[in-house]
PDB file of C-alpha atoms in Angstrom:
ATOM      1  CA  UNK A   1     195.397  21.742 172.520  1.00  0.00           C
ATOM      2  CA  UNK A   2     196.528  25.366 171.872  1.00  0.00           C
ATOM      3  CA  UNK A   3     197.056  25.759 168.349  1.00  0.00           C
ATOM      4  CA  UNK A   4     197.032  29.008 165.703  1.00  0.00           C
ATOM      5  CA  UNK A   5     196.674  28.365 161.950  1.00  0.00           C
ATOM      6  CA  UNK A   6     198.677  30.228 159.553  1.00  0.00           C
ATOM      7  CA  UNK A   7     198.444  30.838 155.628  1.00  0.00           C
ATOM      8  CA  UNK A   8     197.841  33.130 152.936  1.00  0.00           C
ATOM      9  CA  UNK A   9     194.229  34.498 152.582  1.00  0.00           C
ATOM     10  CA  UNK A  10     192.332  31.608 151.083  1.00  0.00           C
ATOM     11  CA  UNK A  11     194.773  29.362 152.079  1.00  0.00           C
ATOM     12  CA  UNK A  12     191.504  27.386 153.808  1.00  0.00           C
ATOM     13  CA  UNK A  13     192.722  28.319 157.651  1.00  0.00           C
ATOM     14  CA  UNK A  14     188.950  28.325 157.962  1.00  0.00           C
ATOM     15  CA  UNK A  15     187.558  25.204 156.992  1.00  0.00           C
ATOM     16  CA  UNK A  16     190.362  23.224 158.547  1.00  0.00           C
ATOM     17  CA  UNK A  17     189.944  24.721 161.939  1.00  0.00           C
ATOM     18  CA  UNK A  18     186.251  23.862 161.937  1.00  0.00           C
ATOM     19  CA  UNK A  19     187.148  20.306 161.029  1.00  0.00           C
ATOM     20  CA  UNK A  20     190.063  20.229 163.810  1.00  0.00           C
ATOM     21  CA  UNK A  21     187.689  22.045 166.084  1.00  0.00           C
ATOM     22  CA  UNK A  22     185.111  19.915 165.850  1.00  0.00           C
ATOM     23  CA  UNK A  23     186.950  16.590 166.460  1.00  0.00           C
ATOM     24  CA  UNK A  24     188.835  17.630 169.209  1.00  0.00           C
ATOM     25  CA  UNK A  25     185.980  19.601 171.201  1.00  0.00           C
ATOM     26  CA  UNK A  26     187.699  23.357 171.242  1.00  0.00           C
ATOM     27  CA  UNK A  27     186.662  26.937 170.315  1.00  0.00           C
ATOM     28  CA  UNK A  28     187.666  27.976 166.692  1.00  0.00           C
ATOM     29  CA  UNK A  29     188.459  31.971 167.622  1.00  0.00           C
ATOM     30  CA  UNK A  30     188.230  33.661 164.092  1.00  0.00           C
ATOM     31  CA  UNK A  31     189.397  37.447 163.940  1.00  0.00           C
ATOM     32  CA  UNK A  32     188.347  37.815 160.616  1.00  0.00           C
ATOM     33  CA  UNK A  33     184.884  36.608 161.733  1.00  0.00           C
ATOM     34  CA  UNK A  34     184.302  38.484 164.981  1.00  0.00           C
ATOM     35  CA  UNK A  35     185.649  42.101 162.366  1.00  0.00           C
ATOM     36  CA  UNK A  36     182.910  40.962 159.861  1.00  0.00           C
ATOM     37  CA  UNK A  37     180.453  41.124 162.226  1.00  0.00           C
ATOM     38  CA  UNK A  38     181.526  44.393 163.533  1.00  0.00           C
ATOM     39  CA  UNK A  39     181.241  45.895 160.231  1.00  0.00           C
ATOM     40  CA  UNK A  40     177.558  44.468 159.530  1.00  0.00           C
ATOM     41  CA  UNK A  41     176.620  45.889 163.019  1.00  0.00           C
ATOM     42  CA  UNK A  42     177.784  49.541 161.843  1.00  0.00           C
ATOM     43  CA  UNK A  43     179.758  49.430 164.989  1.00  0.00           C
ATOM     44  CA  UNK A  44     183.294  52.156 165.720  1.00  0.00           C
ATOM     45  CA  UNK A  45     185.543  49.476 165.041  1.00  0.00           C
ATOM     46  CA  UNK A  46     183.878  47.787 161.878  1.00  0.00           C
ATOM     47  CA  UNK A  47     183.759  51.353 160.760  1.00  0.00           C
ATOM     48  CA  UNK A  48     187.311  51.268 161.451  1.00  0.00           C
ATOM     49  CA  UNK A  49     187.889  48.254 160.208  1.00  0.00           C
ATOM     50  CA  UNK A  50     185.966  47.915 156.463  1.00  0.00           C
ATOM     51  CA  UNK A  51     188.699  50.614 154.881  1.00  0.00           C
ATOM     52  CA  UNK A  52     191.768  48.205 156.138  1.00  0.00           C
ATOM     53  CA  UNK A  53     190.194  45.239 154.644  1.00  0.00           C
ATOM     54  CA  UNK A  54     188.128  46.763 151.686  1.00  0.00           C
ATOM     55  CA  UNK A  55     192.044  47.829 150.793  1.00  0.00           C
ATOM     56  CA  UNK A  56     193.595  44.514 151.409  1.00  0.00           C
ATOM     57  CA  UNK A  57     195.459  46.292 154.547  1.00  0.00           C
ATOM     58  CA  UNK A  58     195.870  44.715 158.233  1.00  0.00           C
ATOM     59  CA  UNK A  59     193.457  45.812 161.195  1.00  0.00           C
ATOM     60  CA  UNK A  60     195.622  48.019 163.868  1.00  0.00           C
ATOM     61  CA  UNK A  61     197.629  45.623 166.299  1.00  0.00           C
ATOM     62  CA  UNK A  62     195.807  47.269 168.818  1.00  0.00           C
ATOM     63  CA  UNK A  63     192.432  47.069 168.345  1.00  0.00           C
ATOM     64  CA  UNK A  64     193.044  43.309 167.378  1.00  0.00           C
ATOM     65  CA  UNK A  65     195.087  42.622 170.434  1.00  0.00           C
ATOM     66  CA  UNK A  66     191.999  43.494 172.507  1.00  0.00           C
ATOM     67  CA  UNK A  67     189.543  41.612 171.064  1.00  0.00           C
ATOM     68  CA  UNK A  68     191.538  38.478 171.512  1.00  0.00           C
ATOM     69  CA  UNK A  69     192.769  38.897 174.627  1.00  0.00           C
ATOM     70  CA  UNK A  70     188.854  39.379 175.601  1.00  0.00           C
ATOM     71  CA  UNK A  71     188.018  35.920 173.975  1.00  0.00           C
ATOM     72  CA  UNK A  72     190.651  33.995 175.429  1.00  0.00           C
ATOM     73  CA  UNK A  73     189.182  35.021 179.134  1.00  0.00           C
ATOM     74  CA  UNK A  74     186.409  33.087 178.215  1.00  0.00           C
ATOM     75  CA  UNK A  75     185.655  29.861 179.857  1.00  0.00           C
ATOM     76  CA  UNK A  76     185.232  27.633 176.580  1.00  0.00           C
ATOM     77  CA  UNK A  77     188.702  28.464 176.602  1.00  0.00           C
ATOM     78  CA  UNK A  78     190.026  26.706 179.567  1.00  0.00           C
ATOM     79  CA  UNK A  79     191.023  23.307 177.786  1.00  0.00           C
ATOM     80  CA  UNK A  80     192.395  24.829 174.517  1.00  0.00           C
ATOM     81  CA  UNK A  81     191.227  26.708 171.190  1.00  0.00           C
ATOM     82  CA  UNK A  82     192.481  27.392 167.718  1.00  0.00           C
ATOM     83  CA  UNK A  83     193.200  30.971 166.827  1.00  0.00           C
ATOM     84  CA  UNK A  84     192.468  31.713 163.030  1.00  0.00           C
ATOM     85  CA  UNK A  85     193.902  34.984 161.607  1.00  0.00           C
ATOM     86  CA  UNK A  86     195.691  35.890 164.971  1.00  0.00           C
ATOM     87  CA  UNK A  87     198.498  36.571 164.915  1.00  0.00           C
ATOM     88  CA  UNK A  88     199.186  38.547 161.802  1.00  0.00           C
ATOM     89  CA  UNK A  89     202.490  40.150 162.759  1.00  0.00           C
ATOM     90  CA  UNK A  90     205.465  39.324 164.833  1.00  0.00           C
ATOM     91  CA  UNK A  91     204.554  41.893 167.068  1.00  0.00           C
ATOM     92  CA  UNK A  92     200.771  40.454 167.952  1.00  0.00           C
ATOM     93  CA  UNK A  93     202.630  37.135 168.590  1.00  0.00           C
ATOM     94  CA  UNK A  94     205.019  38.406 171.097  1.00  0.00           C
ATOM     95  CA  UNK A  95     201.659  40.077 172.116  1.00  0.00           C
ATOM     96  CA  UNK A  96     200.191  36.362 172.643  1.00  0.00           C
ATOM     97  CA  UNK A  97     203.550  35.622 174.404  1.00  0.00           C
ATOM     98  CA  UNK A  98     203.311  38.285 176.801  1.00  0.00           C
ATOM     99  CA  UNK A  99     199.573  37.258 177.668  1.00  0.00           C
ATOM    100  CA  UNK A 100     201.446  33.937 178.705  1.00  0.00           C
ATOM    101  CA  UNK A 101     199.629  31.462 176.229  1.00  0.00           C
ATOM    102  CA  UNK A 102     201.565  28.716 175.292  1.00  0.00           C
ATOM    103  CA  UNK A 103     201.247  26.641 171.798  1.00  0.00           C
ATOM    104  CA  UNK A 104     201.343  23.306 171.377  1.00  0.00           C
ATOM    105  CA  UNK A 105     201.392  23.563 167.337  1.00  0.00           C
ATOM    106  CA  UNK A 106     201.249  26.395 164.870  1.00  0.00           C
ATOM    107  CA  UNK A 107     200.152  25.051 161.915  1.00  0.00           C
ATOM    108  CA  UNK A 108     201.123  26.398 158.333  1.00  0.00           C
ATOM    109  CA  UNK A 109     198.761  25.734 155.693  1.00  0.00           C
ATOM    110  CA  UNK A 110     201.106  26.252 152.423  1.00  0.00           C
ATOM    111  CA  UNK A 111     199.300  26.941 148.755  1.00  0.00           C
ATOM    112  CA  UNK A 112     200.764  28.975 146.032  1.00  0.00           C
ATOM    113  CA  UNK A 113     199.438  32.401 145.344  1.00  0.00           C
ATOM    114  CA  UNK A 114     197.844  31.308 141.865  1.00  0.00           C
ATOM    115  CA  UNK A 115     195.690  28.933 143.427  1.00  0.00           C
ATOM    116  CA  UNK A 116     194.363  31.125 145.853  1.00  0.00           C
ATOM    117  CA  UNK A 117     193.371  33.977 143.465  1.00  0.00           C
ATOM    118  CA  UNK A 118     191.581  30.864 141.428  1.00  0.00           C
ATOM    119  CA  UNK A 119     189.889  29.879 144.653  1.00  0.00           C
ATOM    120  CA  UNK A 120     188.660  33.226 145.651  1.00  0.00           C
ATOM    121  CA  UNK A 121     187.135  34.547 142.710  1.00  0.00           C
ATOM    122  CA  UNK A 122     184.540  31.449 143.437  1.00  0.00           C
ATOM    123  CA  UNK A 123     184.055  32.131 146.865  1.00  0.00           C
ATOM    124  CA  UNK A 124     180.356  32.882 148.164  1.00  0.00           C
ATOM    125  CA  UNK A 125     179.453  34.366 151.749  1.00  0.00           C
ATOM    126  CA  UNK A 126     176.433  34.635 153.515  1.00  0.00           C
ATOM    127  CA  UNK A 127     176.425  38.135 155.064  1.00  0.00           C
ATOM    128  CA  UNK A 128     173.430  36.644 157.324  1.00  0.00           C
ATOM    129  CA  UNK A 129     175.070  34.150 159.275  1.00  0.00           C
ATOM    130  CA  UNK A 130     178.377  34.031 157.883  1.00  0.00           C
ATOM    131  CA  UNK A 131     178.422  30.386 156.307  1.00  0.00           C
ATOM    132  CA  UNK A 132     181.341  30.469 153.239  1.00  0.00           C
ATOM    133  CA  UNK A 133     180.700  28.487 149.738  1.00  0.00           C
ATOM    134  CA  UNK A 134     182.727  27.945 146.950  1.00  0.00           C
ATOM    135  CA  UNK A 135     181.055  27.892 142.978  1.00  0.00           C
ATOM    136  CA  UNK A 136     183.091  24.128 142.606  1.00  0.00           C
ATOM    137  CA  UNK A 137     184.822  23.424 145.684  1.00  0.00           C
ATOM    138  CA  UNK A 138     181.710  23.791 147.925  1.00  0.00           C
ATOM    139  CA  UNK A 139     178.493  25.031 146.463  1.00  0.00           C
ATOM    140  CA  UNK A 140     175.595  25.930 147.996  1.00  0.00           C
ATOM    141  CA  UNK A 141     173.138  23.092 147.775  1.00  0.00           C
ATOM    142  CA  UNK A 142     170.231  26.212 147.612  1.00  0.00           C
ATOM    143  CA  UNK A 143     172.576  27.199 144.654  1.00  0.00           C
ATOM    144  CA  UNK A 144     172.709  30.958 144.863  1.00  0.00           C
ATOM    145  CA  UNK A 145     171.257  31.059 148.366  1.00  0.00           C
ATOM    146  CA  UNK A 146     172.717  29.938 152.131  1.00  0.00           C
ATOM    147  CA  UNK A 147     171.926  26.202 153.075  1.00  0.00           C
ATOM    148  CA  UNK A 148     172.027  27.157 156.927  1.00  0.00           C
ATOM    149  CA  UNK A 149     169.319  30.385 156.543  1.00  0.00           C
ATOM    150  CA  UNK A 150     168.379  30.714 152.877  1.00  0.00           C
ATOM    151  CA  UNK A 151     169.800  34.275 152.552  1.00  0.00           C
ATOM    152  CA  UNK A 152     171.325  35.525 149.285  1.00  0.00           C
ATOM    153  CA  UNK A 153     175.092  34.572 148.668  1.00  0.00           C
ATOM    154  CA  UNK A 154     177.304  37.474 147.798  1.00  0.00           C
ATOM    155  CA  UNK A 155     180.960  38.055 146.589  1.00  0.00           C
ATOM    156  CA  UNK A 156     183.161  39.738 149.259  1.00  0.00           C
ATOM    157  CA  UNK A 157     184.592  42.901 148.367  1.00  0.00           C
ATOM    158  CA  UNK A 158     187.654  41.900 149.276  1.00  0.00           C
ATOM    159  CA  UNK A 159     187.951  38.866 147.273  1.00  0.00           C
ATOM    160  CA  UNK A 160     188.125  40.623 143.759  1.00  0.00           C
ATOM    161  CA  UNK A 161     191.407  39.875 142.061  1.00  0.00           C
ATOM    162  CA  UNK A 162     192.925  43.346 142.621  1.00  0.00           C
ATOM    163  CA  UNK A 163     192.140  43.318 146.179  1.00  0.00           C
ATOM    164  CA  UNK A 164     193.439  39.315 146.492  1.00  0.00           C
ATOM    165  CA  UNK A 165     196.533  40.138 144.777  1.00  0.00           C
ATOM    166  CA  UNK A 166     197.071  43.333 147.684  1.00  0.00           C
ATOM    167  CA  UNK A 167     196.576  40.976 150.864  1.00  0.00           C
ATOM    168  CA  UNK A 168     198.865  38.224 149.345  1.00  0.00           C
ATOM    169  CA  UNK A 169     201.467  41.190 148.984  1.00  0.00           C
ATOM    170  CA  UNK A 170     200.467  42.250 152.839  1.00  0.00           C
ATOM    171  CA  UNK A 171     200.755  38.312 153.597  1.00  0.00           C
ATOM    172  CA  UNK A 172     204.148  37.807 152.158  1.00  0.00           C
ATOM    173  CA  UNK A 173     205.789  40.720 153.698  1.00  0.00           C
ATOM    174  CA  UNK A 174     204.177  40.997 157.042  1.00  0.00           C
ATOM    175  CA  UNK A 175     202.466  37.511 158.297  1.00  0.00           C
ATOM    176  CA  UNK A 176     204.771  34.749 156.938  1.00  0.00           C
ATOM    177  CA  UNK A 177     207.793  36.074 158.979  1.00  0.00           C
ATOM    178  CA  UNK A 178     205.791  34.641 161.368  1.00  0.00           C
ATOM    179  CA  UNK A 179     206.966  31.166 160.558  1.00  0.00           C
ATOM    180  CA  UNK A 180     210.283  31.926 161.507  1.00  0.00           C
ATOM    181  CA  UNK A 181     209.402  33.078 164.685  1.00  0.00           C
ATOM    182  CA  UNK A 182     207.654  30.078 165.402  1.00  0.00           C
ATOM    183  CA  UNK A 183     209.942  27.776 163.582  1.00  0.00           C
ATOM    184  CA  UNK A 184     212.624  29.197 165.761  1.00  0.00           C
ATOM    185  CA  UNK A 185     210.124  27.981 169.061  1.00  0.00           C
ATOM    186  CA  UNK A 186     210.403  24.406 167.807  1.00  0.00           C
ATOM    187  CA  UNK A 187     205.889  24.048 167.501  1.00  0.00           C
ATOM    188  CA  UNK A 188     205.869  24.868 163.671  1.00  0.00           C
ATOM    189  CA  UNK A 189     204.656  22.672 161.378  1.00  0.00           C
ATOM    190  CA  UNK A 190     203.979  22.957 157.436  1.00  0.00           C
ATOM    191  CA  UNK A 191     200.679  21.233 155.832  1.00  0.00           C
ATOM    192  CA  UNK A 192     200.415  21.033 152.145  1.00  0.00           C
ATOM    193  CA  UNK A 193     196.985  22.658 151.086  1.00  0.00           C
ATOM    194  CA  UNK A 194     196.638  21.681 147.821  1.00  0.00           C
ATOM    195  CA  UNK A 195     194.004  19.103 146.960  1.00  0.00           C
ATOM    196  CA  UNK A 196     190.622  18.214 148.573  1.00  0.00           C
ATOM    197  CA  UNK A 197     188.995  18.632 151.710  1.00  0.00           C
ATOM    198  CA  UNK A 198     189.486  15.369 152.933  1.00  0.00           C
ATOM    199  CA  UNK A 199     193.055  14.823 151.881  1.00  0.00           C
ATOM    200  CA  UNK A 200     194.305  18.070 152.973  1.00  0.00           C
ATOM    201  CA  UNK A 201     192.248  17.816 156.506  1.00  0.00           C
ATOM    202  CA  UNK A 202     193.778  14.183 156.712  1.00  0.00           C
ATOM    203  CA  UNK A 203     197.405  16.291 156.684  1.00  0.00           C
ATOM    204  CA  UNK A 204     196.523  18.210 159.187  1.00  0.00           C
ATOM    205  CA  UNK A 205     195.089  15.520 161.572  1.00  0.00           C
ATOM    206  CA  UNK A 206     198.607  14.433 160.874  1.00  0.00           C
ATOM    207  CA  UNK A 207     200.648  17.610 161.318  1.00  0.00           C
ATOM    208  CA  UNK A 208     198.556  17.857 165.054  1.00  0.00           C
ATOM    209  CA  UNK A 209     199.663  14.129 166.381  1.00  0.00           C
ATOM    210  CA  UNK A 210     195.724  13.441 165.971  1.00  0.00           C
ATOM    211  CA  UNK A 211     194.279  10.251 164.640  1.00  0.00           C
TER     212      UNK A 211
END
């Protein structure tokens, strides 16, 4: 399956590709991943990148539309993948159009903006290898250090509640008229997030046809 997960910063896109990832035996392609690790390498375009996201702003079309385009050429790719964070804008999904991928579901995970800025505030990353925690949702079992490596846990920058309440802004006026879009293509579907792990993956198994 083809499939792109959509939803406000915090939303849990992340987690619930993993999950869908795993069961069905397809890459997870994470934008937001592949730009963090371009801005702990020093490299031009995490340069580039960190003031965009340290100010709650979108990463040029451009520059994004590249690095995706260069993933999906991959091999892993051949019998499907899930694109998380991609596409932000209308434009980047007629992008995806005009690259000639075709969806088979574009999932919207749907929580309201007040939960997210609770859920953020307690989220924990691990600049090391990039594993995400959450203070009551899902600690670390090492406490204030990583499970997978043991390195320190840190707040992002850009989850402080100034910079939250600027991407939700960015989300609301420049991602979600994405659903449209897609809505409009007949593959979109709408997952409450709200609630657990389990029960809100179990939704999405759902949403996806998947038992």
């Amino acid at each position: 399956m083809k499939i792109i997960f959509l939803g406000a910063p915090g939303a849990g896109k992340g987690t619930k590709a993993e999950i869908v990832a795993k069961r069905l035996g397809i890459p997870t392609i994470s934008t937001g991943a592949i730009i963090r690790e371009a801005i702990s390498s020093g490299t031009e375009l995490g340069i580039k990148a960190k003031k965009f996201i340290e100010e709650g702003r979108l990463v040029s079309d451009e520059v994004v539309i590249g690095i995706i385009k260069s993933r999906l050429a991959k091999s892993d790719c051949s019998k499907g993948f899930i694109l998380d964070g991609f596409p932000r804008t209308v434009p980047q999904a007629v992008a995806l159009d005009d690259m000639g991928v075709t969806l088979d579901k574009v999932v919207s995970i749907e929580v309201p903006d007040e939960v997210i800025v609770e859920r953020m505030s307690g989220r924990r990353v691990c600049k090391k290898c990039g594993a995400t925690y959450h203070l009551t949702d899902n600690p670390s079992k090492a406490g204030s250090r990583c499970d997978r490596c043991g390195e320190e846990l840190t707040i992002r920058s850009d989850d402080a509640p100034e910079v939250v309440l600027s991407r939700l802004e960015v989300y609301h006026s420049t991602t979600e008229p994405l659903k449209d879009f897609y809505e409009a293509k007949g593959n979109l579907v709408l997952v409450d997030g709200v609630g657990t792990v389990e029960e809100t993956a179990k939704r999405t198994f759902c949403a996806l046809g998947v038992d």
